mmCIF file of C-alpha atoms in Angstrom:
data_model
loop_
_atom_site.group_PDB
_atom_site.id
_atom_site.type_symbol
_atom_site.label_atom_id
_atom_site.label_comp_id
_atom_site.label_asym_id
_atom_site.label_seq_id
_atom_site.Cartn_x
_atom_site.Cartn_y
_atom_site.Cartn_z
ATOM 1 C CA MET A 19 -301.155 65.580 -61.529
ATOM 2 C CA SER A 20 -304.631 66.974 -61.899
ATOM 3 C CA GLU A 21 -305.661 69.113 -64.573
ATOM 4 C CA THR A 22 -306.023 71.959 -61.807
ATOM 5 C CA THR A 23 -302.319 71.236 -60.842
ATOM 6 C CA ALA A 24 -301.317 71.033 -63.800
ATOM 7 C CA ALA A 25 -303.832 74.683 -65.049
ATOM 8 C CA ARG A 26 -301.809 76.649 -61.694
ATOM 9 C CA GLU A 27 -298.103 75.600 -62.570
ATOM 10 C CA GLU A 28 -298.652 76.598 -65.942
ATOM 11 C CA LEU A 29 -300.106 79.882 -65.323
ATOM 12 C CA GLY A 30 -297.484 80.337 -62.668
ATOM 13 C CA GLU A 31 -295.117 79.369 -64.792
ATOM 14 C CA ARG A 32 -296.256 82.317 -67.651
ATOM 15 C CA ALA A 33 -296.377 84.872 -64.448
ATOM 16 C CA ALA A 34 -292.665 84.739 -63.803
ATOM 17 C CA ALA A 35 -291.811 84.366 -67.078
ATOM 18 C CA LEU A 36 -293.764 87.918 -67.998
ATOM 19 C CA ASP A 37 -292.867 89.226 -65.021
ATOM 20 C CA ALA A 38 -288.999 89.073 -65.813
ATOM 21 C CA ALA A 39 -289.726 90.549 -69.194
ATOM 22 C CA ASP A 40 -291.611 93.269 -67.732
ATOM 23 C CA PRO A 41 -290.613 96.575 -68.514
ATOM 24 C CA LEU A 42 -291.974 98.587 -65.898
ATOM 25 C CA ALA A 43 -290.512 95.697 -63.818
ATOM 26 C CA ALA A 44 -288.660 97.610 -62.096
ATOM 27 C CA GLN A 45 -291.026 100.544 -60.253
ATOM 28 C CA ARG A 46 -292.388 98.660 -58.146
ATOM 29 C CA LYS A 47 -289.214 99.208 -55.860
ATOM 30 C CA LEU A 48 -290.664 102.662 -55.972
ATOM 31 C CA PHE A 49 -293.369 101.872 -53.391
ATOM 32 C CA VAL A 50 -294.360 100.906 -49.760
ATOM 33 C CA LEU A 51 -295.893 97.949 -50.096
ATOM 34 C CA ASP A 52 -295.993 94.025 -48.450
ATOM 35 C CA ASP A 53 -296.620 90.811 -49.680
ATOM 36 C CA GLY A 54 -300.145 91.346 -50.156
ATOM 37 C CA VAL A 55 -301.392 91.935 -53.278
ATOM 38 C CA TYR A 56 -303.151 95.138 -53.259
ATOM 39 C CA LEU A 57 -305.446 95.816 -56.589
ATOM 40 C CA ASP A 58 -307.440 98.683 -54.815
ATOM 41 C CA GLY A 59 -304.877 101.594 -56.654
ATOM 42 C CA ASN A 60 -308.144 102.513 -58.468
ATOM 43 C CA SER A 61 -309.636 103.055 -54.995
ATOM 44 C CA LEU A 62 -306.475 104.756 -53.419
ATOM 45 C CA GLY A 63 -302.523 105.068 -54.938
ATOM 46 C CA ALA A 64 -299.788 103.673 -52.882
ATOM 47 C CA LEU A 65 -297.318 105.293 -51.028
ATOM 48 C CA PRO A 66 -294.019 105.851 -53.119
ATOM 49 C CA VAL A 67 -291.318 105.284 -51.225
ATOM 50 C CA HIS A 68 -289.311 108.641 -50.716
ATOM 51 C CA VAL A 69 -292.600 110.667 -50.299
ATOM 52 C CA PRO A 70 -292.096 110.829 -46.731
ATOM 53 C CA ALA A 71 -288.855 111.967 -46.633
ATOM 54 C CA ARG A 72 -290.029 114.906 -49.105
ATOM 55 C CA VAL A 73 -292.816 115.983 -46.706
ATOM 56 C CA GLN A 74 -291.039 115.297 -43.751
ATOM 57 C CA ASP A 75 -288.533 118.063 -45.562
ATOM 58 C CA VAL A 76 -291.711 120.326 -46.123
ATOM 59 C CA LEU A 77 -293.140 120.185 -42.769
ATOM 60 C CA THR A 78 -289.850 120.554 -40.700
ATOM 61 C CA ARG A 79 -287.710 123.221 -43.065
ATOM 62 C CA GLN A 80 -290.295 124.960 -44.972
ATOM 63 C CA TRP A 81 -292.993 125.040 -42.957
ATOM 64 C CA GLY A 82 -290.858 124.830 -39.604
ATOM 65 C CA GLU A 83 -288.133 126.665 -40.642
ATOM 66 C CA LEU A 84 -288.552 129.318 -43.301
ATOM 67 C CA ARG A 85 -292.672 130.042 -42.440
ATOM 68 C CA ILE A 86 -294.157 132.609 -45.105
ATOM 69 C CA ARG A 87 -291.341 132.938 -46.915
ATOM 70 C CA SER A 88 -291.986 129.658 -48.116
ATOM 71 C CA TRP A 89 -294.581 131.099 -50.295
ATOM 72 C CA GLY A 90 -291.609 132.612 -52.084
ATOM 73 C CA GLU A 91 -288.378 131.035 -51.588
ATOM 74 C CA SER A 92 -290.570 127.087 -51.586
ATOM 75 C CA GLY A 93 -292.516 127.709 -54.398
ATOM 76 C CA TRP A 94 -295.332 126.850 -52.854
ATOM 77 C CA TRP A 95 -297.157 129.941 -54.941
ATOM 78 C CA THR A 96 -296.582 128.340 -58.152
ATOM 79 C CA ALA A 97 -297.095 124.776 -56.932
ATOM 80 C CA PRO A 98 -300.353 124.331 -58.534
ATOM 81 C CA GLU A 99 -299.421 125.720 -62.111
ATOM 82 C CA ARG A 100 -296.359 124.180 -62.247
ATOM 83 C CA ILE A 101 -297.769 120.803 -60.913
ATOM 84 C CA GLY A 102 -300.572 121.022 -63.129
ATOM 85 C CA ASP A 103 -297.566 120.495 -66.200
ATOM 86 C CA ARG A 104 -296.195 117.522 -64.423
ATOM 87 C CA ILE A 105 -299.272 116.268 -64.646
ATOM 88 C CA ALA A 106 -300.062 117.406 -68.706
ATOM 89 C CA PRO A 107 -297.763 114.956 -70.649
ATOM 90 C CA LEU A 108 -299.880 111.811 -68.083
ATOM 91 C CA VAL A 109 -303.008 113.449 -69.956
ATOM 92 C CA GLY A 110 -301.827 114.586 -73.613
ATOM 93 C CA ALA A 111 -302.171 117.987 -73.222
ATOM 94 C CA ALA A 112 -299.363 120.726 -73.720
ATOM 95 C CA ALA A 113 -297.948 122.786 -70.251
ATOM 96 C CA GLY A 114 -300.306 125.618 -69.122
ATOM 97 C CA GLN A 115 -303.619 124.318 -69.409
ATOM 98 C CA ILE A 116 -303.836 122.713 -66.484
ATOM 99 C CA VAL A 117 -304.329 123.681 -62.611
ATOM 100 C CA VAL A 118 -303.675 121.451 -59.421
ATOM 101 C CA SER A 119 -306.617 122.688 -56.894
ATOM 102 C CA ASP A 120 -309.327 121.894 -54.714
ATOM 103 C CA SER A 121 -311.320 118.230 -55.553
ATOM 104 C CA THR A 122 -312.661 116.645 -58.008
ATOM 105 C CA SER A 123 -316.208 117.576 -57.030
ATOM 106 C CA VAL A 124 -315.615 121.092 -56.806
ATOM 107 C CA ASN A 125 -313.771 121.148 -60.173
ATOM 108 C CA VAL A 126 -316.727 119.523 -62.039
ATOM 109 C CA PHE A 127 -318.755 122.343 -60.458
ATOM 110 C CA LYS A 128 -316.313 124.905 -62.120
ATOM 111 C CA ALA A 129 -315.967 123.245 -65.018
ATOM 112 C CA LEU A 130 -319.692 122.524 -66.197
ATOM 113 C CA VAL A 131 -320.623 125.984 -64.978
ATOM 114 C CA ALA A 132 -317.982 127.837 -67.320
ATOM 115 C CA ALA A 133 -319.053 125.204 -69.599
ATOM 116 C CA THR A 134 -322.525 126.600 -70.031
ATOM 117 C CA ARG A 135 -321.358 129.935 -70.458
ATOM 118 C CA LEU A 136 -319.004 129.222 -73.051
ATOM 119 C CA ALA A 137 -321.713 127.408 -75.283
ATOM 120 C CA GLY A 138 -323.446 131.072 -74.989
ATOM 121 C CA GLU A 139 -327.086 131.829 -75.190
ATOM 122 C CA GLY A 140 -330.136 129.651 -76.783
ATOM 123 C CA ARG A 141 -328.387 126.637 -74.760
ATOM 124 C CA ASP A 142 -330.313 124.827 -72.175
ATOM 125 C CA GLU A 143 -329.615 121.532 -71.305
ATOM 126 C CA ILE A 144 -326.776 119.956 -69.825
ATOM 127 C CA LEU A 145 -326.385 115.674 -70.851
ATOM 128 C CA VAL A 146 -325.045 113.569 -68.085
ATOM 129 C CA ASP A 147 -323.633 110.074 -67.944
ATOM 130 C CA ALA A 148 -326.327 108.874 -66.308
ATOM 131 C CA THR A 149 -323.791 105.899 -65.208
ATOM 132 C CA THR A 150 -322.020 108.648 -63.878
ATOM 133 C CA PHE A 151 -319.924 108.253 -60.344
ATOM 134 C CA PRO A 152 -322.543 110.047 -58.377
ATOM 135 C CA THR A 153 -321.280 112.821 -56.920
ATOM 136 C CA ASP A 154 -320.487 114.036 -60.804
ATOM 137 C CA GLY A 155 -324.289 113.843 -60.954
ATOM 138 C CA TYR A 156 -324.783 115.795 -57.793
ATOM 139 C CA ILE A 157 -323.184 118.238 -58.833
ATOM 140 C CA ALA A 158 -324.090 118.777 -62.331
ATOM 141 C CA ALA A 159 -328.031 119.307 -60.972
ATOM 142 C CA SER A 160 -327.265 121.852 -58.362
ATOM 143 C CA ALA A 161 -325.055 123.798 -61.301
ATOM 144 C CA ALA A 162 -328.098 123.093 -63.505
ATOM 145 C CA ARG A 163 -330.228 124.966 -61.187
ATOM 146 C CA LEU A 164 -328.238 127.338 -60.393
ATOM 147 C CA THR A 165 -328.205 128.598 -64.734
ATOM 148 C CA GLY A 166 -331.077 127.714 -65.207
ATOM 149 C CA HIS A 167 -330.151 124.544 -66.889
ATOM 150 C CA ARG A 168 -331.925 120.983 -67.957
ATOM 151 C CA ILE A 169 -330.216 118.424 -66.589
ATOM 152 C CA VAL A 170 -330.767 115.308 -69.322
ATOM 153 C CA PRO A 171 -329.407 111.652 -68.347
ATOM 154 C CA VAL A 172 -328.236 109.739 -71.174
ATOM 155 C CA ASP A 173 -325.807 106.633 -71.308
ATOM 156 C CA PRO A 174 -322.814 107.239 -73.072
ATOM 157 C CA ALA A 175 -323.177 105.783 -75.822
ATOM 158 C CA GLY A 176 -326.597 107.814 -76.790
ATOM 159 C CA VAL A 177 -325.102 110.935 -76.552
ATOM 160 C CA PRO A 178 -325.195 110.982 -79.943
ATOM 161 C CA GLY A 179 -328.190 110.760 -80.207
ATOM 162 C CA ALA A 180 -329.627 112.853 -77.495
ATOM 163 C CA LEU A 181 -327.368 115.927 -78.766
ATOM 164 C CA GLY A 182 -328.666 119.044 -80.201
ATOM 165 C CA ASP A 183 -329.054 122.343 -80.784
ATOM 166 C CA ARG A 184 -330.245 123.251 -77.067
ATOM 167 C CA THR A 185 -326.906 121.224 -75.805
ATOM 168 C CA ALA A 186 -325.016 123.301 -73.883
ATOM 169 C CA ALA A 187 -322.466 121.583 -71.874
ATOM 170 C CA VAL A 188 -322.093 117.208 -71.654
ATOM 171 C CA LEU A 189 -320.624 115.804 -69.259
ATOM 172 C CA LEU A 190 -318.920 112.242 -69.369
ATOM 173 C CA ASN A 191 -316.382 109.807 -67.147
ATOM 174 C CA GLN A 192 -313.396 108.477 -69.198
ATOM 175 C CA VAL A 193 -313.791 105.113 -67.663
ATOM 176 C CA ASP A 194 -316.945 104.339 -65.984
ATOM 177 C CA PHE A 195 -315.947 103.738 -62.130
ATOM 178 C CA LEU A 196 -318.431 100.601 -61.743
ATOM 179 C CA THR A 197 -317.724 98.637 -64.765
ATOM 180 C CA GLY A 198 -314.336 99.929 -66.303
ATOM 181 C CA ARG A 199 -315.889 100.256 -69.200
ATOM 182 C CA LEU A 200 -313.507 103.134 -71.190
ATOM 183 C CA TYR A 201 -315.944 105.411 -73.409
ATOM 184 C CA ASP A 202 -314.258 106.724 -77.004
ATOM 185 C CA LEU A 203 -313.020 110.103 -75.875
ATOM 186 C CA PRO A 204 -312.392 111.253 -79.474
ATOM 187 C CA ALA A 205 -315.939 109.739 -81.345
ATOM 188 C CA LEU A 206 -317.955 111.552 -78.408
ATOM 189 C CA THR A 207 -315.600 114.585 -78.404
ATOM 190 C CA ALA A 208 -316.242 114.986 -81.739
ATOM 191 C CA ALA A 209 -319.895 114.729 -81.760
ATOM 192 C CA VAL A 210 -320.520 117.375 -79.129
ATOM 193 C CA HIS A 211 -318.656 119.178 -80.874
ATOM 194 C CA ALA A 212 -320.749 119.183 -84.319
ATOM 195 C CA ALA A 213 -323.394 119.579 -82.347
ATOM 196 C CA GLY A 214 -321.948 122.985 -80.596
ATOM 197 C CA ALA A 215 -321.388 122.035 -77.357
ATOM 198 C CA ILE A 216 -318.849 121.631 -74.898
ATOM 199 C CA ALA A 217 -316.964 118.826 -73.465
ATOM 200 C CA VAL A 218 -316.337 118.658 -70.564
ATOM 201 C CA TRP A 219 -314.907 114.788 -69.407
ATOM 202 C CA ASP A 220 -313.605 113.496 -65.492
ATOM 203 C CA LEU A 221 -310.762 111.547 -66.123
ATOM 204 C CA CYS A 222 -310.704 109.954 -61.940
ATOM 205 C CA HIS A 223 -310.027 106.307 -63.982
ATOM 206 C CA SER A 224 -308.488 106.856 -67.143
ATOM 207 C CA ALA A 225 -304.857 109.490 -65.995
ATOM 208 C CA GLY A 226 -302.085 107.359 -65.011
ATOM 209 C CA ALA A 227 -303.399 104.073 -66.647
ATOM 210 C CA LEU A 228 -304.441 104.840 -70.136
ATOM 211 C CA PRO A 229 -303.316 107.785 -73.137
ATOM 212 C CA VAL A 230 -306.323 110.388 -72.739
ATOM 213 C CA GLY A 231 -305.307 113.170 -75.936
ATOM 214 C CA LEU A 232 -307.472 116.295 -74.193
ATOM 215 C CA ASP A 233 -305.197 118.214 -77.065
ATOM 216 C CA GLU A 234 -304.415 115.643 -79.921
ATOM 217 C CA HIS A 235 -308.637 115.596 -79.199
ATOM 218 C CA GLY A 236 -309.709 118.726 -78.679
ATOM 219 C CA VAL A 237 -311.152 118.039 -75.473
ATOM 220 C CA ASP A 238 -312.869 121.529 -74.025
ATOM 221 C CA LEU A 239 -312.550 120.934 -70.132
ATOM 222 C CA ALA A 240 -311.306 118.220 -67.882
ATOM 223 C CA VAL A 241 -311.145 117.477 -64.272
ATOM 224 C CA GLY A 242 -309.276 114.305 -61.859
ATOM 225 C CA CYS A 243 -308.172 113.378 -59.268
ATOM 226 C CA THR A 244 -304.522 112.756 -58.172
ATOM 227 C CA TYR A 245 -304.759 109.907 -55.748
ATOM 228 C CA LYS A 246 -305.406 106.319 -57.847
ATOM 229 C CA TYR A 247 -303.489 105.965 -60.825
ATOM 230 C CA LEU A 248 -300.877 108.982 -59.692
ATOM 231 C CA ASN A 249 -300.543 108.611 -56.382
ATOM 232 C CA GLY A 250 -300.459 111.260 -54.808
ATOM 233 C CA GLY A 251 -302.050 110.643 -51.121
ATOM 234 C CA PRO A 252 -305.571 110.591 -50.128
ATOM 235 C CA GLY A 253 -307.299 113.182 -50.466
ATOM 236 C CA SER A 254 -304.653 114.934 -52.360
ATOM 237 C CA PRO A 255 -305.638 118.170 -54.613
ATOM 238 C CA ALA A 256 -307.540 118.012 -57.972
ATOM 239 C CA TYR A 257 -307.272 118.745 -61.848
ATOM 240 C CA LEU A 258 -308.967 120.746 -63.810
ATOM 241 C CA TYR A 259 -307.476 121.463 -67.539
ATOM 242 C CA VAL A 260 -309.066 124.364 -69.619
ATOM 243 C CA ALA A 261 -307.708 124.184 -72.871
ATOM 244 C CA GLU A 262 -305.482 127.281 -74.418
ATOM 245 C CA ARG A 263 -308.640 128.203 -76.766
ATOM 246 C CA HIS A 264 -310.826 128.857 -73.815
ATOM 247 C CA GLN A 265 -309.396 130.304 -71.004
ATOM 248 C CA ALA A 266 -309.391 134.077 -72.590
ATOM 249 C CA ALA A 267 -313.245 133.093 -71.968
ATOM 250 C CA PHE A 268 -313.197 130.922 -69.093
ATOM 251 C CA ASP A 269 -315.266 132.259 -66.394
ATOM 252 C CA SER A 270 -315.272 130.361 -63.601
ATOM 253 C CA PRO A 271 -318.047 130.374 -61.101
ATOM 254 C CA LEU A 272 -315.868 130.131 -58.268
ATOM 255 C CA PRO A 273 -313.031 133.660 -58.425
ATOM 256 C CA GLY A 274 -310.722 134.073 -55.540
ATOM 257 C CA TRP A 275 -308.420 135.785 -54.620
ATOM 258 C CA ASN A 276 -306.085 133.300 -55.917
ATOM 259 C CA SER A 277 -307.231 133.404 -59.246
ATOM 260 C CA HIS A 278 -307.192 137.321 -59.044
ATOM 261 C CA ALA A 279 -304.381 139.200 -61.793
ATOM 262 C CA ASP A 280 -303.293 141.491 -59.256
ATOM 263 C CA PRO A 281 -304.024 138.648 -56.288
ATOM 264 C CA PHE A 282 -302.502 140.858 -53.376
ATOM 265 C CA GLY A 283 -303.558 144.373 -54.572
ATOM 266 C CA MET A 284 -306.699 142.965 -52.751
ATOM 267 C CA THR A 285 -309.028 145.268 -55.027
ATOM 268 C CA PRO A 286 -313.152 145.265 -54.415
ATOM 269 C CA ASP A 287 -313.262 144.770 -58.682
ATOM 270 C CA TYR A 288 -312.411 140.729 -59.731
ATOM 271 C CA THR A 289 -310.238 140.506 -62.164
ATOM 272 C CA PRO A 290 -308.640 137.382 -63.698
ATOM 273 C CA ALA A 291 -305.573 136.202 -63.966
ATOM 274 C CA ASP A 292 -304.498 134.914 -67.360
ATOM 275 C CA GLY A 293 -303.862 130.939 -68.260
ATOM 276 C CA SER A 294 -304.514 128.178 -66.230
ATOM 277 C CA ALA A 295 -304.514 130.725 -63.118
ATOM 278 C CA ARG A 296 -307.952 130.915 -63.899
ATOM 279 C CA GLY A 297 -308.999 127.732 -62.040
ATOM 280 C CA ARG A 298 -307.510 128.695 -58.759
ATOM 281 C CA VAL A 299 -310.203 129.889 -56.029
ATOM 282 C CA GLY A 300 -308.786 130.099 -52.965
ATOM 283 C CA THR A 301 -305.206 129.325 -50.794
ATOM 284 C CA PRO A 302 -303.672 125.757 -51.755
ATOM 285 C CA ASP A 303 -303.403 123.276 -49.612
ATOM 286 C CA ILE A 304 -299.684 122.957 -49.802
ATOM 287 C CA VAL A 305 -298.671 119.913 -47.437
ATOM 288 C CA SER A 306 -301.284 117.700 -49.762
ATOM 289 C CA MET A 307 -299.646 119.476 -53.115
ATOM 290 C CA LEU A 308 -296.624 119.334 -52.558
ATOM 291 C CA THR A 309 -297.141 115.571 -51.054
ATOM 292 C CA LEU A 310 -298.470 114.673 -54.761
ATOM 293 C CA GLU A 311 -295.550 116.519 -56.157
ATOM 294 C CA ALA A 312 -292.943 114.252 -54.683
ATOM 295 C CA ALA A 313 -294.860 111.584 -55.880
ATOM 296 C CA LEU A 314 -294.876 112.336 -59.326
ATOM 297 C CA ASP A 315 -291.894 111.336 -59.888
ATOM 298 C CA VAL A 316 -292.107 108.173 -60.268
ATOM 299 C CA TRP A 317 -293.309 108.824 -63.700
ATOM 300 C CA ASP A 318 -289.711 109.980 -64.768
ATOM 301 C CA GLY A 319 -288.984 108.209 -68.443
ATOM 302 C CA VAL A 320 -291.974 106.330 -68.004
ATOM 303 C CA SER A 321 -294.397 105.756 -71.484
ATOM 304 C CA VAL A 322 -298.205 106.128 -70.867
ATOM 305 C CA ASP A 323 -298.362 103.736 -73.920
ATOM 306 C CA ALA A 324 -295.947 101.126 -72.151
ATOM 307 C CA VAL A 325 -298.345 101.433 -69.036
ATOM 308 C CA ARG A 326 -301.550 100.587 -71.356
ATOM 309 C CA ALA A 327 -299.784 97.945 -72.654
ATOM 310 C CA LYS A 328 -298.967 96.390 -69.276
ATOM 311 C CA SER A 329 -302.472 97.147 -68.210
ATOM 312 C CA LEU A 330 -304.506 95.142 -71.017
ATOM 313 C CA ALA A 331 -301.719 91.993 -70.425
ATOM 314 C CA LEU A 332 -302.324 92.622 -66.798
ATOM 315 C CA THR A 333 -306.342 92.761 -67.149
ATOM 316 C CA ASP A 334 -306.092 89.875 -70.087
ATOM 317 C CA PHE A 335 -304.199 88.153 -67.518
ATOM 318 C CA PHE A 336 -306.469 87.919 -64.751
ATOM 319 C CA LEU A 337 -309.107 87.121 -66.501
ATOM 320 C CA GLU A 338 -307.619 83.749 -68.289
ATOM 321 C CA CYS A 339 -306.905 83.798 -64.356
ATOM 322 C CA VAL A 340 -310.257 83.811 -63.434
ATOM 323 C CA GLU A 341 -311.255 81.429 -65.939
ATOM 324 C CA ALA A 342 -308.986 78.718 -65.390
ATOM 325 C CA TYR A 343 -309.851 79.085 -61.540
ATOM 326 C CA VAL A 344 -313.059 79.557 -60.552
ATOM 327 C CA PRO A 345 -316.002 77.137 -61.134
ATOM 328 C CA ALA A 346 -317.950 78.188 -64.460
ATOM 329 C CA GLY A 347 -321.795 79.999 -63.023
ATOM 330 C CA ARG A 348 -319.329 81.750 -59.796
ATOM 331 C CA VAL A 349 -318.705 85.376 -61.083
ATOM 332 C CA THR A 350 -319.599 87.135 -63.969
ATOM 333 C CA SER A 351 -317.553 89.945 -65.614
ATOM 334 C CA ALA A 352 -318.963 93.509 -66.114
ATOM 335 C CA THR A 353 -315.975 94.870 -67.392
ATOM 336 C CA PRO A 354 -315.728 94.340 -71.419
ATOM 337 C CA ALA A 355 -313.792 91.986 -72.718
ATOM 338 C CA VAL A 356 -312.611 94.445 -75.901
ATOM 339 C CA HIS A 357 -309.402 96.023 -75.068
ATOM 340 C CA ALA A 358 -310.807 99.140 -76.929
ATOM 341 C CA GLU A 359 -313.520 99.429 -74.639
ATOM 342 C CA ARG A 360 -311.583 98.070 -71.528
ATOM 343 C CA GLY A 361 -309.726 100.196 -68.515
ATOM 344 C CA SER A 362 -307.821 99.329 -66.069
ATOM 345 C CA GLN A 363 -309.920 97.398 -63.303
ATOM 346 C CA ILE A 364 -312.139 94.387 -63.615
ATOM 347 C CA ALA A 365 -315.367 94.072 -61.836
ATOM 348 C CA LEU A 366 -316.666 90.775 -61.377
ATOM 349 C CA ARG A 367 -320.546 90.449 -60.374
ATOM 350 C CA CYS A 368 -320.676 87.667 -57.682
ATOM 351 C CA ALA A 369 -322.687 85.754 -55.099
ATOM 352 C CA GLY A 370 -321.726 87.747 -51.792
ATOM 353 C CA ALA A 371 -319.782 89.445 -52.617
ATOM 354 C CA GLU A 372 -319.105 91.291 -49.146
ATOM 355 C CA SER A 373 -317.887 88.243 -47.815
ATOM 356 C CA VAL A 374 -315.978 87.232 -50.404
ATOM 357 C CA MET A 375 -314.392 90.634 -50.697
ATOM 358 C CA GLY A 376 -313.912 90.034 -46.910
ATOM 359 C CA ARG A 377 -312.758 86.927 -46.846
ATOM 360 C CA LEU A 378 -309.830 87.845 -49.560
ATOM 361 C CA ILE A 379 -309.294 90.844 -47.975
ATOM 362 C CA ALA A 380 -307.715 88.681 -45.033
ATOM 363 C CA ARG A 381 -306.073 86.633 -47.027
ATOM 364 C CA GLY A 382 -303.924 89.540 -48.615
ATOM 365 C CA VAL A 383 -305.511 89.870 -51.462
ATOM 366 C CA VAL A 384 -306.668 93.959 -51.250
ATOM 367 C CA GLY A 385 -309.705 95.010 -53.952
ATOM 368 C CA ASP A 386 -312.902 96.473 -52.933
ATOM 369 C CA LEU A 387 -316.957 96.167 -52.851
ATOM 370 C CA ARG A 388 -319.192 98.057 -54.816
ATOM 371 C CA PRO A 389 -322.379 96.581 -53.876
ATOM 372 C CA PRO A 390 -324.690 94.448 -53.448
ATOM 373 C CA ASP A 391 -322.637 92.425 -55.992
ATOM 374 C CA VAL A 392 -319.351 93.743 -57.526
ATOM 375 C CA LEU A 393 -315.972 92.991 -56.757
ATOM 376 C CA ARG A 394 -313.816 95.439 -58.238
ATOM 377 C CA PHE A 395 -309.676 94.724 -58.864
ATOM 378 C CA GLY A 396 -307.353 97.927 -59.906
ATOM 379 C CA PHE A 397 -304.673 97.199 -61.889
ATOM 380 C CA THR A 398 -301.683 99.961 -61.514
ATOM 381 C CA PRO A 399 -299.136 99.039 -63.461
ATOM 382 C CA LEU A 400 -296.115 100.996 -62.093
ATOM 383 C CA TYR A 401 -296.625 98.560 -59.651
ATOM 384 C CA VAL A 402 -298.617 95.178 -59.446
ATOM 385 C CA GLY A 403 -297.264 92.383 -61.646
ATOM 386 C CA PHE A 404 -298.257 88.989 -63.377
ATOM 387 C CA ALA A 405 -297.319 86.494 -60.698
ATOM 388 C CA ASP A 406 -299.548 89.027 -58.298
ATOM 389 C CA VAL A 407 -302.526 88.782 -60.588
ATOM 390 C CA GLU A 408 -302.303 85.150 -60.826
ATOM 391 C CA ARG A 409 -302.052 85.061 -56.805
ATOM 392 C CA ALA A 410 -305.186 87.038 -56.760
ATOM 393 C CA ALA A 411 -307.244 84.656 -59.193
ATOM 394 C CA ARG A 412 -306.637 81.507 -57.547
ATOM 395 C CA VAL A 413 -307.181 82.976 -53.963
ATOM 396 C CA LEU A 414 -310.215 84.358 -55.237
ATOM 397 C CA ALA A 415 -311.186 80.728 -56.483
ATOM 398 C CA GLU A 416 -310.243 79.162 -52.694
ATOM 399 C CA VAL A 417 -312.713 81.262 -51.010
ATOM 400 C CA LEU A 418 -315.339 80.686 -53.119
ATOM 401 C CA GLU A 419 -314.953 77.032 -53.036
ATOM 402 C CA GLU A 420 -315.262 78.350 -48.672
ATOM 403 C CA THR A 421 -318.463 80.146 -49.238
ATOM 404 C CA ARG A 422 -319.757 77.303 -51.510
ATOM 405 C CA ARG A 423 -318.922 74.959 -48.260
ATOM 406 C CA ASP A 424 -319.999 77.152 -45.753
#
């Protein structure tokens, strides 16, 4: 038996044992999956099995039969806050602080402009993660132009040294979208507060994958999407967290009738609603929102700590399998090996990445490509197993061998 064959047998046996002992293994059957390996849940989560029937009810009964009555009888009007309270435990927040509405981009704008207003006079700088997802940077730059602030791009690790008495707000990603690096939310939030500024966090690549602790760590404002690890569906509405201590002073740059204290009064003057409802703007996207609400059922009884433990085990095992199967030098990990610095994805730099990912997908291993050279693999612990991980690494090695021969 060759060394490679022995390694495959040993890793395959370990994968089977790990799957057999996995406390989250039963969650897998709650999702629509095929015979492939789906490692792109950090872009779009898989469909929960029960969601289509729930959406059918929204369409045929709630909309088709009840029509306008559903705003009250089906709970449409209260959905943004109700679903926000469903998300709250997943990001470490008490009820009444999260509203589901709009897109992540719109919520970044709302949060960042409101943060500059909360910071008060004399502070004219907004620090922005220099490696951020591009839209966050675009929105921050626009918010700065509108509010008369100056943008200061900074690597998250350099935030403490860049803070000063001119800093109004800091916009950071808890997990970097490209590399999967996890940043120290507690320490960075504390540093922002020590400088008298407002901390705004983007949770798109962390919510549903690891503990966040918004309340515990004193985060001021946060935003996130729901179509990745929360499995809410393509384009599902995002959410906005406003810490309770800031709600009375939260001044949204997008006041709309839905966030008015008396929305049906139709008065020309704007009076903001109390609580998280201040984060609403216009009429919510009910079909998409109720799809998300149904999808969140898969979290019933699930511990985020258990999800984090499995996430780290999956990514550790993937890196081990890649090291065992892939010839040295063919790929290098851009994701930190240290657990405290790793989210729930692995980014591998690879020559010819576009061709490699295309071949992987053709062979049933679905990740994604970030040009020019990053193969990105997301590990969603609710439905990814250790046998999936071993297979993905093995197929990657086979594809790299094919490309070497071509």
